Amino acid sequence: MVEYFELTNHKIEGEELHFYFKEKNEQPEEFKGVKLSSKGFYSEATLQDFPIRGKEVYLHITRRRWLNESTDQTVSRNWQLVAQGTRMTNEFATFLKEISRY
């Protein structure tokens, strides 16, 4: 997360931890060599992550979008933050699959 996102805020609300991330203004690798200009952000997405010390953890993620100046199309990184058909991160889904094999 910290490679592509900047932690902009955090708060504790009772038994919940909230972390707010905004995508850095760094051109995606898949558009290397293409002239892009930053054009703001998509709506915030909220993911529930694995609990920390008994507190529920919520990640509030704001993804950036760019304008491809040669095609006038809006583009973004290809993020797959939530595993297909689940409500958890890819890493946590993989962890659960691994431990279920034992």
CSV table of C-alpha atoms in Angstrom, one decimal:
chain,number,residue,atom,x,y,z
A,1,MET,CA,0.0,0.0,0.0
A,2,VAL,CA,2.6,2.5,1.0
A,3,GLU,CA,4.5,2.1,-2.3
A,4,TYR,CA,1.5,3.5,-4.3
A,5,PHE,CA,-0.5,5.3,-1.6
A,6,GLU,CA,0.1,8.1,0.9
A,7,LEU,CA,-1.4,7.8,4.4
A,8,THR,CA,-3.3,11.1,4.7
A,9,ASN,CA,-5.2,10.6,8.0
A,10,HIS,CA,-6.1,8.1,10.6
A,11,LYS,CA,-8.6,8.0,13.5
A,12,ILE,CA,-9.8,5.8,16.3
A,13,GLU,CA,-13.5,5.6,16.8
A,14,GLY,CA,-14.4,3.4,19.7
A,15,GLU,CA,-13.3,-0.2,18.7
A,16,GLU,CA,-12.6,0.9,15.1
A,17,LEU,CA,-9.4,2.1,13.4
A,18,HIS,CA,-9.7,4.1,10.2
A,19,PHE,CA,-6.8,4.7,7.8
A,20,TYR,CA,-7.2,7.1,4.9
A,21,PHE,CA,-5.0,6.6,1.8
A,22,LYS,CA,-4.7,8.7,-1.4
A,23,GLU,CA,-2.9,7.3,-4.5
A,24,LYS,CA,0.4,9.1,-5.2
A,25,ASN,CA,0.7,11.1,-8.4
A,26,GLU,CA,3.1,8.7,-10.1
A,27,GLN,CA,2.4,7.5,-13.6
A,28,PRO,CA,1.3,3.8,-13.7
A,29,GLU,CA,3.8,1.4,-15.2
A,30,GLU,CA,1.3,0.1,-17.7
A,31,PHE,CA,1.2,3.6,-19.3
A,32,LYS,CA,5.0,4.1,-19.4
A,33,GLY,CA,5.9,6.3,-22.3
A,34,VAL,CA,2.3,7.7,-22.6
A,35,LYS,CA,1.7,11.4,-21.8
A,36,LEU,CA,-0.7,11.5,-18.9
A,37,SER,CA,-2.0,14.4,-16.8
A,38,SER,CA,-3.6,14.0,-13.4
A,39,LYS,CA,-7.3,14.6,-13.4
A,40,GLY,CA,-8.4,14.2,-9.8
A,41,PHE,CA,-9.7,11.1,-8.0
A,42,TYR,CA,-12.4,8.5,-8.1
A,43,SER,CA,-14.9,8.2,-5.2
A,44,GLU,CA,-13.5,6.8,-2.0
A,45,ALA,CA,-13.7,3.0,-1.5
A,46,THR,CA,-13.8,1.5,2.0
A,47,LEU,CA,-12.4,-2.0,2.7
A,48,GLN,CA,-12.5,-3.8,6.0
A,49,ASP,CA,-9.1,-5.3,6.8
A,50,PHE,CA,-7.9,-7.9,9.3
A,51,PRO,CA,-8.4,-6.7,12.9
A,52,ILE,CA,-5.5,-5.2,14.9
A,53,ARG,CA,-5.4,-5.8,18.6
A,54,GLY,CA,-9.2,-6.6,18.7
A,55,LYS,CA,-10.1,-3.4,16.8
A,56,GLU,CA,-11.9,-3.5,13.5
A,57,VAL,CA,-9.8,-1.9,10.7
A,58,TYR,CA,-11.1,0.1,7.8
A,59,LEU,CA,-9.0,1.3,4.9
A,60,HIS,CA,-10.5,4.3,3.1
A,61,ILE,CA,-8.8,4.4,-0.3
A,62,THR,CA,-9.0,7.1,-2.9
A,63,ARG,CA,-7.7,6.2,-6.3
A,64,ARG,CA,-6.3,8.7,-8.8
A,65,ARG,CA,-7.3,9.0,-12.4
A,66,TRP,CA,-5.3,10.4,-15.3
A,67,LEU,CA,-6.1,11.8,-18.8
A,68,ASN,CA,-4.3,10.1,-21.7
A,69,GLU,CA,-3.5,13.2,-23.7
A,70,SER,CA,-3.2,11.3,-27.0
A,71,THR,CA,-6.6,9.6,-26.8
A,72,ASP,CA,-8.5,11.9,-24.4
A,73,GLN,CA,-9.5,8.9,-22.4
A,74,THR,CA,-9.5,8.7,-18.6
A,75,VAL,CA,-7.2,5.9,-17.3
A,76,SER,CA,-6.1,4.5,-13.9
A,77,ARG,CA,-4.0,1.7,-12.5
A,78,ASN,CA,-5.5,-1.7,-12.7
A,79,TRP,CA,-6.1,-2.3,-9.0
A,80,GLN,CA,-7.5,-5.5,-7.7
A,81,LEU,CA,-7.6,-4.6,-4.0
A,82,VAL,CA,-10.5,-7.0,-3.2
A,83,ALA,CA,-10.4,-10.7,-4.2
A,84,GLN,CA,-13.1,-11.8,-6.6
A,85,GLY,CA,-16.3,-12.7,-4.8
A,86,THR,CA,-15.1,-11.7,-1.4
A,87,ARG,CA,-15.1,-8.7,0.9
A,88,MET,CA,-11.4,-8.9,1.9
A,89,THR,CA,-8.0,-8.0,0.6
A,90,ASN,CA,-6.3,-10.4,-1.9
A,91,GLU,CA,-3.5,-11.0,0.6
A,92,PHE,CA,-6.0,-12.0,3.4
A,93,ALA,CA,-7.9,-14.3,0.9
A,94,THR,CA,-4.7,-16.0,-0.1
A,95,PHE,CA,-3.8,-16.5,3.6
A,96,LEU,CA,-7.1,-18.1,4.3
A,97,LYS,CA,-6.8,-20.4,1.3
A,98,GLU,CA,-3.3,-21.5,2.5
A,99,ILE,CA,-4.4,-22.3,6.1
A,100,SER,CA,-7.5,-24.2,4.9
A,101,ARG,CA,-5.2,-26.7,3.1
A,102,TYR,CA,-3.8,-28.0,6.4
